[in-house]
Amino acid sequence: MRPARALELALTAMPPNKLIEPQIELRRRWIRLAMAEQPDWQPISRLPLIGSMIDGMLQDAEEHCQTLLQAAPKPHVLDDYTVGRVFEVFASQKNDLWLFEEQLARWKIDKLSVGQRHEVDRLTEQVGRCRTVIDSILSPAEQLQQGTIEKVLAFKPS
């Protein structure tokens, strides 16, 4: 077992303590970063691929946001699994946005053609919009979680 993994397991086994929990969380993040592989930064020739990924992610997020807004007045049409899956998928995407931001920032310092620079700037804006839309998904999802069909069926009036 790698030392970083052993330390992470030891930290997980520690009893909760309000004073040291923030320090433990910082250590866990550091360990995860230390254990993670270094991203494979792409050459500018991959700009069309990265661009299609960012555009597709934004389009999907906007569609899901509209769906959740439609469900907001009637949260009982959703189940716990579906709302949980929304959290899982979009929290993960939000956590991964830094990869796209870093890739675009690395390209910005390269010598680019006018077209490439325009596309990198456009994609940088798209990533920012993606972050906003994902936040717009996660916030109502928290409210929807309180009124899922399981919550409605479990409610027992007194």
XYZ file of N, CA and C in Angstrom:
474
model
N 0.850 -1.175 0.000
C 0.000 0.000 0.000
C 0.891 1.231 0.000
N 0.539 2.196 -0.871
C 1.319 3.424 -0.948
C 1.145 4.227 0.332
N 2.181 4.951 0.763
C 2.092 5.728 2.006
C 0.953 6.749 1.973
N 0.723 7.385 0.827
C -0.350 8.374 0.741
C -1.701 7.714 0.967
N -1.896 6.521 0.412
C -3.163 5.802 0.581
C -3.327 5.382 2.040
N -2.264 4.937 2.671
C -2.329 4.537 4.077
C -2.697 5.737 4.955
N -2.127 6.913 4.644
C -2.441 8.110 5.415
C -3.905 8.494 5.216
N -4.385 8.391 3.986
C -5.785 8.719 3.726
C -6.710 7.784 4.503
N -6.398 6.498 4.538
C -7.216 5.545 5.285
C -7.182 5.850 6.781
N -6.024 6.236 7.279
C -5.903 6.574 8.698
C -6.731 7.818 9.027
N -6.714 8.792 8.128
C -7.508 9.998 8.362
C -8.995 9.697 8.333
N -9.410 8.786 7.484
C -10.814 8.410 7.391
C -11.272 7.728 8.673
N -10.392 6.974 9.302
C -10.752 6.226 10.500
C -10.800 7.101 11.757
N -10.280 8.315 11.675
C -10.258 9.190 12.844
C -11.670 9.616 13.217
N -11.969 9.723 14.528
C -13.291 10.187 14.938
C -13.472 11.663 14.571
N -14.727 12.073 14.244
C -14.960 13.463 13.878
C -14.648 14.407 15.037
N -14.053 15.491 14.721
C -13.744 16.527 15.699
C -13.896 17.864 14.970
N -14.781 18.716 15.457
C -15.094 19.970 14.780
C -13.872 20.870 14.623
N -12.898 20.761 15.512
C -11.741 21.634 15.433
C -10.742 21.187 14.381
N -10.623 19.892 14.165
C -9.608 19.431 13.221
C -10.187 18.952 11.889
N -11.518 18.902 11.753
C -12.101 18.445 10.490
C -11.638 19.260 9.289
N -11.574 20.604 9.371
C -11.092 21.359 8.204
C -9.652 21.009 7.842
N -8.803 20.770 8.852
C -7.422 20.401 8.577
C -7.356 19.026 7.918
N -8.192 18.116 8.366
C -8.220 16.775 7.785
C -8.672 16.856 6.331
N -9.693 17.674 6.064
C -10.169 17.811 4.694
C -9.086 18.389 3.793
N -8.330 19.341 4.281
C -7.218 19.888 3.495
C -6.170 18.812 3.214
N -5.871 17.997 4.210
C -4.899 16.913 4.013
C -5.416 15.898 3.002
N -6.707 15.582 3.087
C -7.285 14.642 2.116
C -7.163 15.179 0.704
N -7.453 16.463 0.526
C -7.333 17.059 -0.806
C -5.898 16.992 -1.301
N -4.960 17.300 -0.404
C -3.555 17.259 -0.788
C -3.161 15.842 -1.188
N -3.622 14.864 -0.424
C -3.311 13.463 -0.731
C -3.908 13.077 -2.074
N -5.166 13.467 -2.322
C -5.787 13.137 -3.608
C -5.004 13.758 -4.756
N -4.548 14.997 -4.578
C -3.751 15.638 -5.614
C -2.422 14.910 -5.813
N -1.808 14.499 -4.708
C -0.533 13.796 -4.799
C -0.698 12.436 -5.473
N -1.846 11.801 -5.250
C -2.084 10.481 -5.820
C -2.539 10.561 -7.278
N -3.112 11.681 -7.662
C -3.651 11.817 -9.013
C -2.520 11.874 -10.038
N -2.833 11.379 -11.203
C -1.873 11.473 -12.284
C -1.887 12.886 -12.844
N -0.770 13.299 -13.371
C -0.682 14.607 -14.008
C -1.509 14.565 -15.295
N -2.333 15.585 -15.541
C -3.128 15.597 -16.774
C -2.242 15.558 -18.008
N -2.764 14.992 -19.050
C -2.057 14.911 -20.326
C -2.475 16.120 -21.147
N -1.709 17.220 -21.046
C -2.059 18.453 -21.738
C -1.966 18.240 -23.236
N -2.918 18.790 -23.942
C -3.057 18.540 -25.367
C -2.396 19.629 -26.203
N -1.891 19.255 -27.380
C -1.349 20.270 -28.291
C -2.497 21.055 -28.927
N -2.177 22.211 -29.496
C -3.203 23.069 -30.088
C -3.925 22.369 -31.241
N -3.336 21.348 -31.808
C -4.007 20.591 -32.879
C -5.275 19.904 -32.372
N -5.394 19.757 -31.065
C -6.585 19.131 -30.464
C -7.670 20.150 -30.123
N -7.487 21.396 -30.534
C -8.464 22.443 -30.258
C -9.873 22.068 -30.716
N -10.062 21.524 -31.928
C -11.428 21.156 -32.329
C -12.057 20.104 -31.409
N -11.270 19.129 -30.973
C -11.786 18.092 -30.076
C -12.186 18.694 -28.725
N -11.302 19.471 -28.132
C -11.590 20.092 -26.839
C -12.783 21.038 -26.977
N -12.837 21.769 -28.085
C -13.951 22.672 -28.326
C -15.281 21.939 -28.398
N -15.298 20.801 -29.090
C -16.554 20.040 -29.184
C -16.948 19.470 -27.821
N -15.969 19.110 -27.010
C -16.268 18.609 -25.667
C -16.887 19.707 -24.808
N -16.305 20.892 -24.839
C -16.812 22.004 -24.030
C -18.205 22.413 -24.515
N -18.358 22.556 -25.836
C -19.664 22.942 -26.376
C -20.728 21.907 -26.044
N -20.387 20.629 -26.149
C -21.332 19.561 -25.828
C -21.703 19.553 -24.352
N -20.711 19.775 -23.489
C -20.977 19.803 -22.049
C -21.915 20.956 -21.707
N -21.683 22.114 -22.322
C -22.544 23.267 -22.062
C -23.957 23.012 -22.579
N -24.076 22.450 -23.757
C -25.400 22.170 -24.320
C -26.173 21.187 -23.436
N -25.510 20.126 -22.997
C -26.159 19.150 -22.110
C -26.580 19.794 -20.790
N -25.701 20.620 -20.235
C -26.012 21.274 -18.962
C -27.213 22.201 -19.116
N -27.276 22.944 -20.228
C -28.408 23.845 -20.444
C -29.715 23.059 -20.584
N -29.665 21.921 -21.264
C -30.861 21.088 -21.414
C -31.321 20.546 -20.058
N -30.376 20.075 -19.250
C -30.730 19.557 -17.926
C -31.262 20.669 -17.023
N -30.705 21.855 -17.157
C -31.174 22.983 -16.355
C -32.637 23.272 -16.682
N -32.983 23.273 -17.962
C -34.374 23.508 -18.365
C -35.289 22.417 -17.815
N -34.837 21.180 -17.855
C -35.635 20.072 -17.339
C -35.894 20.234 -15.845
N -34.864 20.603 -15.103
C -35.034 20.795 -13.660
C -35.944 21.977 -13.349
N -35.858 23.029 -14.152
C -36.746 24.172 -13.940
C -38.202 23.778 -14.181
N -38.433 22.894 -15.142
C -39.789 22.404 -15.401
C -40.284 21.535 -14.245
N -39.378 20.813 -13.610
C -39.759 19.932 -12.507
C -39.910 20.667 -11.184
N -39.392 21.883 -11.098
C -39.401 22.623 -9.829
C -40.780 22.744 -9.191
N -41.845 23.057 -9.940
C -43.154 23.172 -9.285
C -43.740 21.839 -8.837
N -43.221 20.744 -9.363
C -43.749 19.422 -9.014
C -42.599 18.441 -8.741
N -41.856 18.656 -7.653
C -40.690 17.816 -7.366
C -41.046 16.348 -7.140
N -42.305 16.064 -6.813
C -42.714 14.688 -6.544
C -42.641 13.793 -7.780
N -42.410 14.381 -8.971
C -42.273 13.543 -10.168
C -40.871 12.937 -10.265
N -39.977 13.366 -9.402
C -38.616 12.845 -9.397
C -38.411 11.906 -8.211
N -37.482 10.972 -8.375
C -37.157 10.079 -7.270
C -35.774 10.421 -6.716
N -35.467 9.855 -5.564
C -34.178 10.143 -4.907
C -32.996 9.784 -5.796
N -33.091 8.662 -6.508
C -31.981 8.228 -7.347
C -31.691 9.258 -8.435
N -32.746 9.736 -9.096
C -32.567 10.687 -10.188
C -31.933 11.977 -9.697
N -32.432 12.508 -8.594
C -31.866 13.742 -8.047
C -30.431 13.491 -7.576
N -30.179 12.345 -6.961
C -28.821 12.000 -6.539
C -27.870 11.901 -7.714
N -28.362 11.371 -8.809
C -27.539 11.237 -10.018
C -27.208 12.619 -10.592
N -28.160 13.539 -10.513
C -27.903 14.914 -10.961
C -26.738 15.503 -10.161
N -26.787 15.333 -8.839
C -25.688 15.822 -7.996
C -24.367 15.167 -8.382
N -24.384 13.872 -8.544
C -23.161 13.129 -8.851
C -22.538 13.599 -10.162
N -23.342 13.671 -11.201
C -22.831 14.017 -12.529
C -22.353 15.460 -12.590
N -23.195 16.383 -12.134
C -22.851 17.790 -12.323
C -21.839 18.295 -11.300
N -21.782 17.719 -10.127
C -20.717 18.077 -9.185
C -19.379 17.601 -9.737
N -19.373 16.427 -10.343
C -18.154 15.907 -10.957
C -17.710 16.797 -12.119
N -18.668 17.184 -12.963
C -18.325 18.066 -14.076
C -17.782 19.399 -13.570
N -18.414 19.930 -12.540
C -17.948 21.209 -11.992
C -16.519 21.071 -11.465
N -16.231 19.972 -10.799
C -14.885 19.747 -10.274
C -13.851 19.569 -11.378
N -14.285 19.151 -12.566
C -13.359 18.921 -13.672
C -13.174 20.130 -14.581
N -13.946 21.175 -14.366
C -13.836 22.355 -15.232
C -12.442 22.979 -15.197
N -11.759 22.841 -14.081
C -10.420 23.422 -13.974
C -9.479 22.846 -15.032
N -9.719 21.586 -15.433
C -8.867 20.984 -16.463
C -8.997 21.739 -17.783
N -10.231 22.062 -18.152
C -10.453 22.816 -19.379
C -9.887 24.226 -19.251
N -10.101 24.846 -18.091
C -9.577 26.194 -17.879
C -8.052 26.212 -17.976
N -7.422 25.227 -17.378
C -5.953 25.159 -17.424
C -5.453 24.880 -18.835
N -6.134 23.977 -19.551
C -5.730 23.680 -20.927
C -5.823 24.930 -21.788
N -6.922 25.655 -21.671
C -7.102 26.879 -22.451
C -6.069 27.940 -22.062
N -5.785 28.058 -20.772
C -4.770 29.022 -20.309
C -3.398 28.674 -20.865
N -3.087 27.388 -20.938
C -1.794 26.968 -21.496
C -1.718 27.315 -22.985
N -2.816 27.127 -23.693
C -2.825 27.482 -25.111
C -2.694 28.986 -25.307
N -3.284 29.771 -24.406
C -3.240 31.228 -24.552
C -1.819 31.772 -24.531
N -0.925 31.102 -23.829
C 0.455 31.602 -23.776
C 1.281 31.122 -24.971
N 0.715 30.231 -25.778
C 1.395 29.778 -26.997
C 1.198 30.805 -28.110
N 1.995 30.648 -29.142
C 1.835 31.478 -30.332
C 0.712 30.852 -31.154
N -0.396 31.560 -31.255
C -1.583 31.049 -31.936
C -1.909 31.902 -33.150
N -2.595 31.269 -34.102
C -3.117 32.044 -35.224
C -4.281 32.885 -34.713
N -4.725 33.838 -35.521
C -5.847 34.683 -35.126
C -7.087 33.824 -34.891
N -7.330 32.861 -35.761
C -8.489 31.979 -35.616
C -8.415 31.126 -34.357
N -7.228 30.593 -34.084
C -7.050 29.779 -32.880
C -7.262 30.624 -31.624
N -6.710 31.839 -31.622
C -6.862 32.714 -30.453
C -8.341 33.051 -30.239
N -9.045 33.324 -31.320
C -10.477 33.626 -31.217
C -11.224 32.423 -30.629
N -10.902 31.222 -31.105
C -11.583 30.019 -30.617
C -11.243 29.743 -29.150
N -10.008 29.931 -28.751
C -9.618 29.733 -27.346
C -10.355 30.736 -26.457
N -10.461 31.983 -26.908
C -11.203 32.985 -26.137
C -12.684 32.612 -26.034
N -13.266 32.142 -27.146
C -14.668 31.741 -27.140
C -14.888 30.576 -26.176
N -13.989 29.607 -26.220
C -14.125 28.438 -25.344
C -13.931 28.810 -23.877
N -13.071 29.777 -23.611
C -12.893 30.246 -22.236
C -14.212 30.809 -21.707
N -14.915 31.567 -22.542
C -16.231 32.087 -22.156
C -17.235 30.941 -21.980
N -17.162 29.946 -22.843
C -18.072 28.807 -22.751
C -17.872 28.053 -21.435
N -16.633 27.888 -21.011
C -16.365 27.200 -19.741
C -16.953 28.007 -18.587
N -16.826 29.329 -18.639
C -17.428 30.176 -17.613
C -18.942 30.040 -17.598
N -19.545 30.007 -18.777
C -20.996 29.806 -18.860
C -21.373 28.434 -18.321
N -20.547 27.450 -18.610
C -20.806 26.086 -18.133
C -20.814 26.057 -16.607
N -19.872 26.733 -15.997
C -19.812 26.796 -14.531
C -21.093 27.428 -13.977
N -21.555 28.491 -14.608
C -22.776 29.170 -14.170
C -23.994 28.265 -14.314
N -24.102 27.586 -15.453
C -25.248 26.704 -15.693
C -25.236 25.530 -14.716
N -24.064 24.969 -14.459
C -23.976 23.847 -13.511
C -24.404 24.305 -12.115
N -23.992 25.513 -11.726
C -24.460 26.053 -10.440
C -25.980 26.203 -10.447
N -26.530 26.580 -11.601
C -27.980 26.728 -11.735
C -28.699 25.385 -11.710
N -27.970 24.316 -11.915
C -28.548 22.967 -11.815
C -28.480 22.478 -10.375
N -27.335 22.654 -9.757
C -27.127 22.105 -8.412
C -27.982 22.803 -7.361
N -28.205 24.089 -7.511
C -28.996 24.818 -6.523
C -30.456 24.348 -6.480
N -31.180 24.304 -7.614
C -32.562 23.804 -7.539
C -32.636 22.313 -7.217
N -31.608 21.578 -7.571
C -31.618 20.142 -7.267
C -31.670 19.923 -5.759
N -31.022 20.803 -4.997
C -31.088 20.697 -3.532
C -32.520 20.868 -3.045
N -33.242 21.812 -3.641
C -34.633 22.031 -3.254
C -35.509 20.867 -3.714
N -35.243 20.368 -4.926
C -36.036 19.241 -5.440
C -35.843 17.995 -4.574
N -34.670 17.867 -3.992
C -34.360 16.706 -3.173
C -35.310 16.600 -1.971
N -35.825 17.728 -1.517
C -36.712 17.726 -0.347
C -38.116 17.241 -0.673
N -38.485 17.199 -1.971
C -39.855 16.843 -2.314
C -39.986 15.690 -3.282
N -38.992 14.800 -3.315
C -39.072 13.664 -4.232
C -40.226 12.742 -3.852
N -40.541 11.836 -4.734
C -41.663 10.924 -4.495
C -41.450 10.118 -3.215
N -40.216 9.723 -2.943
C -39.945 8.974 -1.707
C -40.244 9.821 -0.473
N -39.896 11.106 -0.532
C -40.151 11.993 0.608
C -41.656 12.191 0.794
N -42.377 12.334 -0.317
C -43.829 12.520 -0.246
C -44.497 11.282 0.326
N -44.079 10.101 -0.134
C -44.686 8.856 0.337
C -44.320 8.547 1.791
N -43.158 8.998 2.224
C -42.723 8.734 3.592
C -43.360 9.691 4.597
N -43.910 10.790 4.129
C -44.492 11.795 5.020
C -45.737 11.227 5.700
N -45.763 11.324 7.022
C -46.909 10.844 7.808
C -47.472 12.019 8.588
N -48.651 12.500 8.189
C -49.209 13.625 8.930
C -49.537 13.247 10.368
N -49.375 14.198 11.276
C -49.639 13.906 12.685
C -51.048 14.195 13.076
